[in-house]
Tab-separated table of C-alpha atoms in Angstrom:
chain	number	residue	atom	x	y	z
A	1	UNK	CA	0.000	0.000	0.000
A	2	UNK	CA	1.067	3.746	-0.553
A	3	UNK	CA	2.689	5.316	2.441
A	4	UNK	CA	0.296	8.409	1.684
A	5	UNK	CA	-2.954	5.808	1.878
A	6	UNK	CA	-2.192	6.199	5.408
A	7	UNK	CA	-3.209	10.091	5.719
A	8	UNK	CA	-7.026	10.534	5.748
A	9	UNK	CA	-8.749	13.579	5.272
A	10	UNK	CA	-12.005	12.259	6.842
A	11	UNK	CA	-15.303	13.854	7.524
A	12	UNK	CA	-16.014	15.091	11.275
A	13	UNK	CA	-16.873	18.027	13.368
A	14	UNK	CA	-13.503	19.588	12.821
A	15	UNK	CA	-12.661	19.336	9.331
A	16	UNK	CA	-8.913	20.324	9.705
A	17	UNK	CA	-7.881	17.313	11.265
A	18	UNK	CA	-6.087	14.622	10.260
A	19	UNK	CA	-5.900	11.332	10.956
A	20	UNK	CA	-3.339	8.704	11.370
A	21	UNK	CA	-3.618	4.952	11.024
A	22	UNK	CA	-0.525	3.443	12.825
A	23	UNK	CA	1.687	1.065	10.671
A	24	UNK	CA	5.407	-0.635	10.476
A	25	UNK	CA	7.605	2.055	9.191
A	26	UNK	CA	5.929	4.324	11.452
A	27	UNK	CA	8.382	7.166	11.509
A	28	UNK	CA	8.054	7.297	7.645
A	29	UNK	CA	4.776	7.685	7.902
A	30	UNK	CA	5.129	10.555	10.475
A	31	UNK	CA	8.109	12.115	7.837
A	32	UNK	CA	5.068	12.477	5.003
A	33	UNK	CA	2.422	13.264	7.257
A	34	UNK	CA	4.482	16.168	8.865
A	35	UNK	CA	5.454	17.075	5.088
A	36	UNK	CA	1.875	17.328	3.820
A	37	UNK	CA	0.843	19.415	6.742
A	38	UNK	CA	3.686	22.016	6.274
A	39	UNK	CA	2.638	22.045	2.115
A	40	UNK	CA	-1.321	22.072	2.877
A	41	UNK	CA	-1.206	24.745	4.961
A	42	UNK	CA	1.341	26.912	3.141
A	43	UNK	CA	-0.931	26.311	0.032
A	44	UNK	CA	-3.819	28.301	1.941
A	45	UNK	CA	-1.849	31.440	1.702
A	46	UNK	CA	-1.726	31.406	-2.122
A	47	UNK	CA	-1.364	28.616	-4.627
A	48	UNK	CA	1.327	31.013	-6.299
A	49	UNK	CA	4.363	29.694	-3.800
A	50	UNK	CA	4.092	26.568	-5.174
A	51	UNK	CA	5.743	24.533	-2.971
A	52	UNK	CA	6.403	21.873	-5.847
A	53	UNK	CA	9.592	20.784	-5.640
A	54	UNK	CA	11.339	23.090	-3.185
A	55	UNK	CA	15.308	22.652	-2.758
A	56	UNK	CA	16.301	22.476	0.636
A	57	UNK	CA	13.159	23.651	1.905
A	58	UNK	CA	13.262	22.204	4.765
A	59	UNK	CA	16.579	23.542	5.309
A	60	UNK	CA	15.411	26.931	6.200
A	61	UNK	CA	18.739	28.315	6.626
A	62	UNK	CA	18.988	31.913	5.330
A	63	UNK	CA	22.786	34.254	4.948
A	64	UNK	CA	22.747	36.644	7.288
A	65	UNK	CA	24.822	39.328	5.436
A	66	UNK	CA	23.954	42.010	2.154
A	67	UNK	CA	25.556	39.389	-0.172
A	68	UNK	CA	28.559	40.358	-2.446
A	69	UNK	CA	29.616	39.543	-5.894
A	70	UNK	CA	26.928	39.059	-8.636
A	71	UNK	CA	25.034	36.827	-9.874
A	72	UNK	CA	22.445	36.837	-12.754
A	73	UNK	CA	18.932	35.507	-12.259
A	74	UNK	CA	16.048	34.854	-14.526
A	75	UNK	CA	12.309	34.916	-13.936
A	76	UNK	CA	10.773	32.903	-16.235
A	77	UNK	CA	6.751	33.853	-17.642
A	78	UNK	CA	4.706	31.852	-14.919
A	79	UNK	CA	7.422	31.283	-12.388
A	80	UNK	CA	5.806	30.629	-9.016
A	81	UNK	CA	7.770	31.559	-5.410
A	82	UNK	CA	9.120	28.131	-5.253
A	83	UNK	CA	10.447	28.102	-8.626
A	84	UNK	CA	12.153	31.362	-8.410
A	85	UNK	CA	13.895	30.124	-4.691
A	86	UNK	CA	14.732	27.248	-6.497
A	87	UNK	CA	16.701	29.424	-9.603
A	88	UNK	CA	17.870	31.498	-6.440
A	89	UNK	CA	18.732	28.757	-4.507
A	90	UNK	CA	20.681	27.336	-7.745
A	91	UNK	CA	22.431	30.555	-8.578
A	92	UNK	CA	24.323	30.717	-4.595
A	93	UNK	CA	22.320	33.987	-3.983
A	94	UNK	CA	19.700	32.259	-1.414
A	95	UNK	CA	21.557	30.019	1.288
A	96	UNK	CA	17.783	28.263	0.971
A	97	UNK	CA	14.568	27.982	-0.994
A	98	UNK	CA	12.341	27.860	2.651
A	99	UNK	CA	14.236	31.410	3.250
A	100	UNK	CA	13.146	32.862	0.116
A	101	UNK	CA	9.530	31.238	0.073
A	102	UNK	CA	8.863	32.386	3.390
A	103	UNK	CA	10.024	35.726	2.471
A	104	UNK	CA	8.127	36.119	-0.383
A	105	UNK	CA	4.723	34.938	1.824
A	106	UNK	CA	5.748	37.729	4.640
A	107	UNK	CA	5.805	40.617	1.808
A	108	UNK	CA	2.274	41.404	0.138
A	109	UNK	CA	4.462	42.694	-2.904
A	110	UNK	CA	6.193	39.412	-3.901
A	111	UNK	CA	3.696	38.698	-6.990
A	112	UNK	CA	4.178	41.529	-8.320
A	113	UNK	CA	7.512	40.216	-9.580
A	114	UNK	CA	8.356	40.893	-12.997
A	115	UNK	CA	9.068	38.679	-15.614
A	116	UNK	CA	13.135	38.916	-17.210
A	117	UNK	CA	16.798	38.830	-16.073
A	118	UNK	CA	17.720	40.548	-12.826
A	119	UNK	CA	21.754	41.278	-11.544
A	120	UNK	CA	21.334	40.081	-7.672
A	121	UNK	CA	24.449	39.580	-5.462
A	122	UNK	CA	25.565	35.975	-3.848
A	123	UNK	CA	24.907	34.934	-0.349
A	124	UNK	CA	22.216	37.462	0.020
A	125	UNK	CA	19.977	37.674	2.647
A	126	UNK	CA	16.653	36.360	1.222
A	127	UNK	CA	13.999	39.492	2.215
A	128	UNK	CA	16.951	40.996	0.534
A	129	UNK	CA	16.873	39.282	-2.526
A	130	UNK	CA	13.409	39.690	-3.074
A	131	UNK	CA	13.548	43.820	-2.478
A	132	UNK	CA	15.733	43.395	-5.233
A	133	UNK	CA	13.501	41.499	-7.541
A	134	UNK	CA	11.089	43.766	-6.906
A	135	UNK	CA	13.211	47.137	-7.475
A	136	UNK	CA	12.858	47.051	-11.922
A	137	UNK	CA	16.482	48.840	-11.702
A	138	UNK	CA	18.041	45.834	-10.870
A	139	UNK	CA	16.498	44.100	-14.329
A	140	UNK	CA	19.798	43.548	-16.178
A	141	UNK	CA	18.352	44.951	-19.689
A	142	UNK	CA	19.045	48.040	-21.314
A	143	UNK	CA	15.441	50.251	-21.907
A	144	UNK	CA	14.921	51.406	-25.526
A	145	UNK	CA	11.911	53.524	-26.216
A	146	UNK	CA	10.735	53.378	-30.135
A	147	UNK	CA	8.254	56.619	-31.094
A	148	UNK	CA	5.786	56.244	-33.811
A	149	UNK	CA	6.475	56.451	-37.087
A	150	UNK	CA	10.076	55.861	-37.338
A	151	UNK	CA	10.888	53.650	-39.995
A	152	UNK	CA	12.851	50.515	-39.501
A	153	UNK	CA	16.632	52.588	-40.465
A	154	UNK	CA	16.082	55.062	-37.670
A	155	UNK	CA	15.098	51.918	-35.237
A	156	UNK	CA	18.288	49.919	-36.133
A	157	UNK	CA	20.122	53.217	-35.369
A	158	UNK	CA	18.543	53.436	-31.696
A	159	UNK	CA	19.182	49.871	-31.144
A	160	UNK	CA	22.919	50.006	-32.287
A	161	UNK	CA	23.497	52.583	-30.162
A	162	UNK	CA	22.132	51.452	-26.750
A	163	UNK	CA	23.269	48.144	-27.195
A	164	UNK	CA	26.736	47.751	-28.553
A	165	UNK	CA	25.580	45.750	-31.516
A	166	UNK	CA	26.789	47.026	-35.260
A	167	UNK	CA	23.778	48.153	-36.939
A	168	UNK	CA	24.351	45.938	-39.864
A	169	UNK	CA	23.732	42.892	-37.670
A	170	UNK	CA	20.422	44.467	-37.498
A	171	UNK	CA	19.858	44.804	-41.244
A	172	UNK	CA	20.850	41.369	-42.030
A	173	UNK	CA	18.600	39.772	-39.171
A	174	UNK	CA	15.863	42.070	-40.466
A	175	UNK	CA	16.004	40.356	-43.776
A	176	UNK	CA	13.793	37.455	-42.675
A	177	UNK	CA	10.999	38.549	-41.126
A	178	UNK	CA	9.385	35.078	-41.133
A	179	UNK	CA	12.948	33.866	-39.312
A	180	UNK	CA	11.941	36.078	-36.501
A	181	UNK	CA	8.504	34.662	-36.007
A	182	UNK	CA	6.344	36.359	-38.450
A	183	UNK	CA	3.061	34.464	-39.366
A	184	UNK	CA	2.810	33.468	-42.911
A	185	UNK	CA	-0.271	35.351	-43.068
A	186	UNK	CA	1.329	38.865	-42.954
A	187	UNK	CA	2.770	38.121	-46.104
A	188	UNK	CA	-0.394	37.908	-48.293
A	189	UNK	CA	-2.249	40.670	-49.840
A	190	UNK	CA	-5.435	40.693	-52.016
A	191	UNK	CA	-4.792	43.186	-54.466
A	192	UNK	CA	-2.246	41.016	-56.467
A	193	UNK	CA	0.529	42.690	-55.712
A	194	UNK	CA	3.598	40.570	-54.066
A	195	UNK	CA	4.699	41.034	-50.835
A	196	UNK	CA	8.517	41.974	-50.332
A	197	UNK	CA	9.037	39.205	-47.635
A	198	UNK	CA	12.179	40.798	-46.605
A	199	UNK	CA	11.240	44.023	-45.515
A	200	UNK	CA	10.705	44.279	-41.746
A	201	UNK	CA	8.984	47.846	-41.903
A	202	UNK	CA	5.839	47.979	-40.391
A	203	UNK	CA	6.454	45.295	-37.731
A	204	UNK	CA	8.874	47.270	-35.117
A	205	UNK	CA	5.677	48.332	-32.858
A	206	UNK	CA	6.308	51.507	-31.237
A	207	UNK	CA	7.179	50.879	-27.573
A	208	UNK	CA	9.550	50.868	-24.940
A	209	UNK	CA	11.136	47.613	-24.926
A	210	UNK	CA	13.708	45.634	-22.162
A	211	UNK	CA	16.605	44.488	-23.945
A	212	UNK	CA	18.612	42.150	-22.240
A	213	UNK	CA	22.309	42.512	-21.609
A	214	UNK	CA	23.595	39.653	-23.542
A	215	UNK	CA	20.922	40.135	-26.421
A	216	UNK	CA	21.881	39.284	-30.106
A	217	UNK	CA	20.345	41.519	-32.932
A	218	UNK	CA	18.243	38.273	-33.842
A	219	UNK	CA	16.705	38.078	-30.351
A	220	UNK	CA	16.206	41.398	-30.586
A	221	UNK	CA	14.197	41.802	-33.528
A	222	UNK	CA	12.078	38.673	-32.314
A	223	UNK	CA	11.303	40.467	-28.925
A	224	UNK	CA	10.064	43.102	-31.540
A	225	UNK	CA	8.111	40.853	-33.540
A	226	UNK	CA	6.657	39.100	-30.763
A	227	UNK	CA	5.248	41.948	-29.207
A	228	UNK	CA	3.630	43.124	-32.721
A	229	UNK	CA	2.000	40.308	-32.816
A	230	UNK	CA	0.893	40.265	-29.477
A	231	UNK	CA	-0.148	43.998	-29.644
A	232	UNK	CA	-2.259	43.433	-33.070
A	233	UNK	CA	-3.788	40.299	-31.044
A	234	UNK	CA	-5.342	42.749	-28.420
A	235	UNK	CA	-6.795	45.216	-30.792
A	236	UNK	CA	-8.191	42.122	-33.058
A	237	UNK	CA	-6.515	43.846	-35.898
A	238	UNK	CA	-6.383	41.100	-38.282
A	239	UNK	CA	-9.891	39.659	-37.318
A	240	UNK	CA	-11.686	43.444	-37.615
A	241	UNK	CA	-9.530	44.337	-41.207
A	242	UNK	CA	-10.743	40.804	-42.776
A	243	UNK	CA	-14.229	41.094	-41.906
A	244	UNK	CA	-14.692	45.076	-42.012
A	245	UNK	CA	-12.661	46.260	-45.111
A	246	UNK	CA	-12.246	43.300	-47.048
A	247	UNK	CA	-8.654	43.539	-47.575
A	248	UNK	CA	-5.401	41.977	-45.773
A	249	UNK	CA	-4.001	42.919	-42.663
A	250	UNK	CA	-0.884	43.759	-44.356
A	251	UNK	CA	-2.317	46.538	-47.028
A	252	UNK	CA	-4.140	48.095	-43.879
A	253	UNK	CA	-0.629	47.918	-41.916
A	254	UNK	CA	0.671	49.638	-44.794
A	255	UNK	CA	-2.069	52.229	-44.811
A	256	UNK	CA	-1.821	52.579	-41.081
A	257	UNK	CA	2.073	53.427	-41.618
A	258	UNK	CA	1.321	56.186	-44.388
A	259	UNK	CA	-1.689	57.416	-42.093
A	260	UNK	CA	0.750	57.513	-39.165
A	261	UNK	CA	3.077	59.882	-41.573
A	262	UNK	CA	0.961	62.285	-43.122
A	263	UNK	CA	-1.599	62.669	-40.112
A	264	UNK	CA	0.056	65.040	-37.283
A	265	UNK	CA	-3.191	64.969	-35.076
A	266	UNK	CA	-5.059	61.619	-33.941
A	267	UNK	CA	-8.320	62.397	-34.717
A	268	UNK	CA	-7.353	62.189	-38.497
A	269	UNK	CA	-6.017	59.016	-38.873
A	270	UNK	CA	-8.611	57.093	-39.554
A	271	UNK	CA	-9.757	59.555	-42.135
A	272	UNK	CA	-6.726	59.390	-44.023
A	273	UNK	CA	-6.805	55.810	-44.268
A	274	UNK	CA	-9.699	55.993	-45.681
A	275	UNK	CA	-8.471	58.443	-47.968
A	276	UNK	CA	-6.039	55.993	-49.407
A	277	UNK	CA	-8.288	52.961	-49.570
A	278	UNK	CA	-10.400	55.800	-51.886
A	279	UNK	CA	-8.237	56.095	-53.771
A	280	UNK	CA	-6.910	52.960	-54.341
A	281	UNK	CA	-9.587	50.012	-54.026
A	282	UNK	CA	-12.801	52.368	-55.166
A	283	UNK	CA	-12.097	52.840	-58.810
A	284	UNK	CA	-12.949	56.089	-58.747
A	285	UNK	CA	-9.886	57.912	-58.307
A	286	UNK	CA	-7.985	58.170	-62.326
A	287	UNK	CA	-4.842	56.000	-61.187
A	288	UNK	CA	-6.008	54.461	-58.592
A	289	UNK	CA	-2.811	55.332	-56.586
A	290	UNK	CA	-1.421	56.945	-53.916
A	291	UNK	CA	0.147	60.056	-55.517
A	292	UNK	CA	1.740	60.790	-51.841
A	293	UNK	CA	5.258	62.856	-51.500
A	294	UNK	CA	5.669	60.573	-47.986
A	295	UNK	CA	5.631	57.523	-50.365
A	296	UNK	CA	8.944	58.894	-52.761
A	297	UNK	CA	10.616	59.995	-49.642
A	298	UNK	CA	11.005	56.443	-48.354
A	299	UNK	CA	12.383	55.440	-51.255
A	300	UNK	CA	14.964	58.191	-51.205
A	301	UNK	CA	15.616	57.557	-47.206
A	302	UNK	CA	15.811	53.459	-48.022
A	303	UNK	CA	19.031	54.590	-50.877
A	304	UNK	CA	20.347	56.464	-48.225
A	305	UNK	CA	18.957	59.759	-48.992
A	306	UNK	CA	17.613	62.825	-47.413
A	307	UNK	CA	13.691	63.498	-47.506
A	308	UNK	CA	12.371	66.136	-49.016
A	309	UNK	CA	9.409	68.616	-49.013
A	310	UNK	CA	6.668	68.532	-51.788
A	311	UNK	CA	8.399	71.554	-53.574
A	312	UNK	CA	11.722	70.021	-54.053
A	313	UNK	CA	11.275	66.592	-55.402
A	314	UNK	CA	12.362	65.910	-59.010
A	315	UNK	CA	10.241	64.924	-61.559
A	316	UNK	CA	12.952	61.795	-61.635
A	317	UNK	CA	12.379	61.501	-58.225
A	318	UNK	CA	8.816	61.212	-58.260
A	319	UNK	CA	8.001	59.295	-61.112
A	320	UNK	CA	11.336	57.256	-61.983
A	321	UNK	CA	10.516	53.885	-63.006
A	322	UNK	CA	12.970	52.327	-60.995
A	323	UNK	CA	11.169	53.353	-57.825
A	324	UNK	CA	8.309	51.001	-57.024
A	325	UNK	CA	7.134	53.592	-54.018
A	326	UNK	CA	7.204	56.112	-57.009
A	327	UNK	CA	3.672	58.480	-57.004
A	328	UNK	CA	2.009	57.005	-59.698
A	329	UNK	CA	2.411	53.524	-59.402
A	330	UNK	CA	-1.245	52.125	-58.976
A	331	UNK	CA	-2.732	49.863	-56.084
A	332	UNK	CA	-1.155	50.679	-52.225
A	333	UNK	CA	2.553	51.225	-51.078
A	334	UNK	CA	4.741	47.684	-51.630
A	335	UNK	CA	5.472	47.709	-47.799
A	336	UNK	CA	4.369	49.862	-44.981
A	337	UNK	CA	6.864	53.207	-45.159
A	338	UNK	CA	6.730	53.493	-41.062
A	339	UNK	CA	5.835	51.454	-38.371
A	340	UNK	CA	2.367	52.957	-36.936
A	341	UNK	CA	1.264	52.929	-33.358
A	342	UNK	CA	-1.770	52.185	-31.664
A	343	UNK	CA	-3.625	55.074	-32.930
A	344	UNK	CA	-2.703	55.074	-36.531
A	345	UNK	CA	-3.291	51.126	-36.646
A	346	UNK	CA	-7.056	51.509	-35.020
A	347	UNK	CA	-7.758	54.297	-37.308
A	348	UNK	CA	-6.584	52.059	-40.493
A	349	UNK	CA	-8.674	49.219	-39.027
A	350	UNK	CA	-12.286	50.424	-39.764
A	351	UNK	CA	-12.360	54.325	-40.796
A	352	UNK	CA	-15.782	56.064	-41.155
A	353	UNK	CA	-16.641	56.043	-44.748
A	354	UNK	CA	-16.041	59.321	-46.284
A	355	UNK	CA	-16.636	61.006	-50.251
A	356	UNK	CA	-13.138	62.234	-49.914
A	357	UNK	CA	-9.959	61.736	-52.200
A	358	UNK	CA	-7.769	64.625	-50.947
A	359	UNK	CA	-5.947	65.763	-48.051
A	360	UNK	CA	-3.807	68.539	-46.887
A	361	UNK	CA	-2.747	70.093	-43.379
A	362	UNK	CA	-3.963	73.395	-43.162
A	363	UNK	CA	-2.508	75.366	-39.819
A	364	UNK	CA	0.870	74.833	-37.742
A	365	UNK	CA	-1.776	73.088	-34.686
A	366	UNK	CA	-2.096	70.022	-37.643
A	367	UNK	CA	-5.207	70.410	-38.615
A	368	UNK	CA	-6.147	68.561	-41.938
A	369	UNK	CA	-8.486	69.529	-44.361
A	370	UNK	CA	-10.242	67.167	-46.682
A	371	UNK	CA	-11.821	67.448	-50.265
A	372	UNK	CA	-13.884	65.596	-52.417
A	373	UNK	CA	-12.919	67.141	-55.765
A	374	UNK	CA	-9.306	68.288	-57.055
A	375	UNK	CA	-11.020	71.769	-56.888
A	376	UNK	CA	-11.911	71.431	-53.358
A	377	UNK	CA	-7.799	70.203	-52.847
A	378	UNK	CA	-7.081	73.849	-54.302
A	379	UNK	CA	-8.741	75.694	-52.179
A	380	UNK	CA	-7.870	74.297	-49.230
A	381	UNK	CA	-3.837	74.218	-50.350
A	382	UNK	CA	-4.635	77.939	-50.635
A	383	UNK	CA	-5.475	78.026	-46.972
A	384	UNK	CA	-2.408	76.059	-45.914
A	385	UNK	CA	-0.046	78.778	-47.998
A	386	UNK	CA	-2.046	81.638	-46.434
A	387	UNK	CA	-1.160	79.936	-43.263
A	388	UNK	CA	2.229	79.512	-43.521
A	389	UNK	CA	2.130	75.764	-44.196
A	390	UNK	CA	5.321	75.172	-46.695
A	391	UNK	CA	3.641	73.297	-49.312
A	392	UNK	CA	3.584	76.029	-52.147
């Protein structure tokens, strides 16, 4: 029979007690029951400290001293307080798991424990150790914060800088997009025209990220993609684009990056995407294309080139053939020309419906102005130059 057959949870006037039926082996017996009384009760303070598989626990010993030396540590996604004692415990920064656990059931904080790496000393006192688990300055990652709208060049210029890494690592990781965990769904679009499956742009969500200390640019990039794909799974991006506009999630990423461009005020991101998919899925604008100065200028920024305002592009510039972002080329950009935040990607997902085919900001607050006909456009580019807005 099973030594734990012997422990009876039994129904009586006093629920919490146990009892024992006496066998050879006795003191055995007495070892388990005494071991499932310390774990049952422990459990009733919160199934999060585990108590599966403690080290040492009961060896409760705990270092008296601040610790010295260092020692990295890792909290893994749905580590409980045993397991991290036990990477503690592992690591020589706990003298005990028991010291840790019972720390971490003595301070209300402990669960609020972040997942990543942390830089902890050895031979630490354990209500020490888990301040410092708890203090985000001891995460051994470097913090990167990505705005909206920068395209993919000025992003593997941030991350070369506050990491070490040479920025071409980052362009030659960024060349397989589906290497880094990108669904082969992103790379389909229903308008015929192919997908450039090495172009990253559009996937580098805006955010601050944790980078950890020892990071490669491939891990890197897949923290990035990871988190796109997590952050498009919250809005229900893909689900809302398929059923609401009738087009792929990666032509209304790529309106959502020109929308993120153009638009300098929130509320007029959404109407600019719909401004494009006017123009370019209706069949009522003459070419139906994009005719957009933001388009050329990633082209000229992706050969290593300055930008430029409206009034200084080149006819070559705008229209050469060798340019697929070029202003008449019909159907929507080849890739996304920025990577769009939240806002810009909501307003891409299901704009109001709108008459309009034109757009132009008006005032130095951002304000955009929209028009229905070319004539309309005019008049209100004749506002923006009476305004000061350098577009004539």
């Amino acid at each position: 029979m099973d030594e734990q057959q012997d422990l009876k949870f039994e129904d009586n006037e006093d629920p919490g007690r146990w009892r024992h039926r006496k066998k050879q082996g006795g003191s055995r017996t007495f070892l388990a029951f005494f071991m499932v009384l310390v774990l049952f009760g422990a459990l009733g303070g919160g199934a999060w400290y585990g108590y599966d598989k403690v080290k040492g626990f009961f060896g409760g010993a705990d270092y008296a001293g601040p610790g010295s030396g260092e020692a990295i540590v890792e909290v893994k996604e749905g580590d409980s307080a045993t397991a991290i004692a036990n990477t503690l415990y592992e690591a020589g920064v706990v003298e005990s798991a028991k010291a840790f656990v019972s720390a971490a059931k003595d301070n209300a904080d402990s669960q609020k424990i972040q997942v990543g790496e942390y830089k902890l000393k050895k031979q630490m006192k354990a209500s020490d150790a888990l301040l410092m688990l708890l203090d985000l300055k001891n995460k051994n990652v470097s913090t990167v914060t990505i705005p909206e709208g920068w395209t993919s060049m000025q992003v593997f210029d941030k991350l070369a800088e506050a990491t070490g890494i040479d920025r071409a690592d980052f362009v030659k990781a960024a060349k397989d997009p589906a290497g880094l965990g990108m669904p082969a769904e992103w790379f389909k679009r229903k308008d015929g025209i192919k997908v450039d499956k090495t172009s990253i742009e559009g996937f580098l969500y805006p955010a601050t990220y944790e980078i950890p200390k020892d990071a490669t640019a491939e891990s890197i990039l897949k923290i990035f993609i990871k988190n796109f794909l997590n952050e498009m799974e919250k809005i229900k991006f893909v689900d809302t684009v398929q059923e609401k506009l009738n087009i792929s999630p990666y032509e209304a990423l790529v309106a959502a990056s020109i929308a993120q461009v153009e638009g300098l005020l929130a509320e007029d991101m959404g109407p600019i995407a719909r401004v494009l998919y006017n123009r370019v899925y209706t069949g009522d604008f003459p070419c139906n294309c994009l005719q957009l100065d933001s388009t050329v200028n990633y082209w000229l920024r992706l050969n290593g080139k300055e930008g430029k305002s409206s009034e200084k592009l080149t006819i070559s510039e705008m229209h050469g053939e060798n340019n697929p972002y070029r202003y008449n080329v019909p159907g929507m950009s080849i890739t996304p020309i920025s990577n769009p935040g939240d806002v810009a990607l909501r307003g891409a997902m299901n704009p109001k419906k709108s008459p309009y085919f034109f757009f132009v900001t008006i005032d130095d607050k951002g304000k955009t102005a929209y028009g229905k006909t070319f004539a309309e456009h005019e008049a209100n580019i004749k506002i923006a130059c009476k305004n000061g807005i350098p577009i004539c």
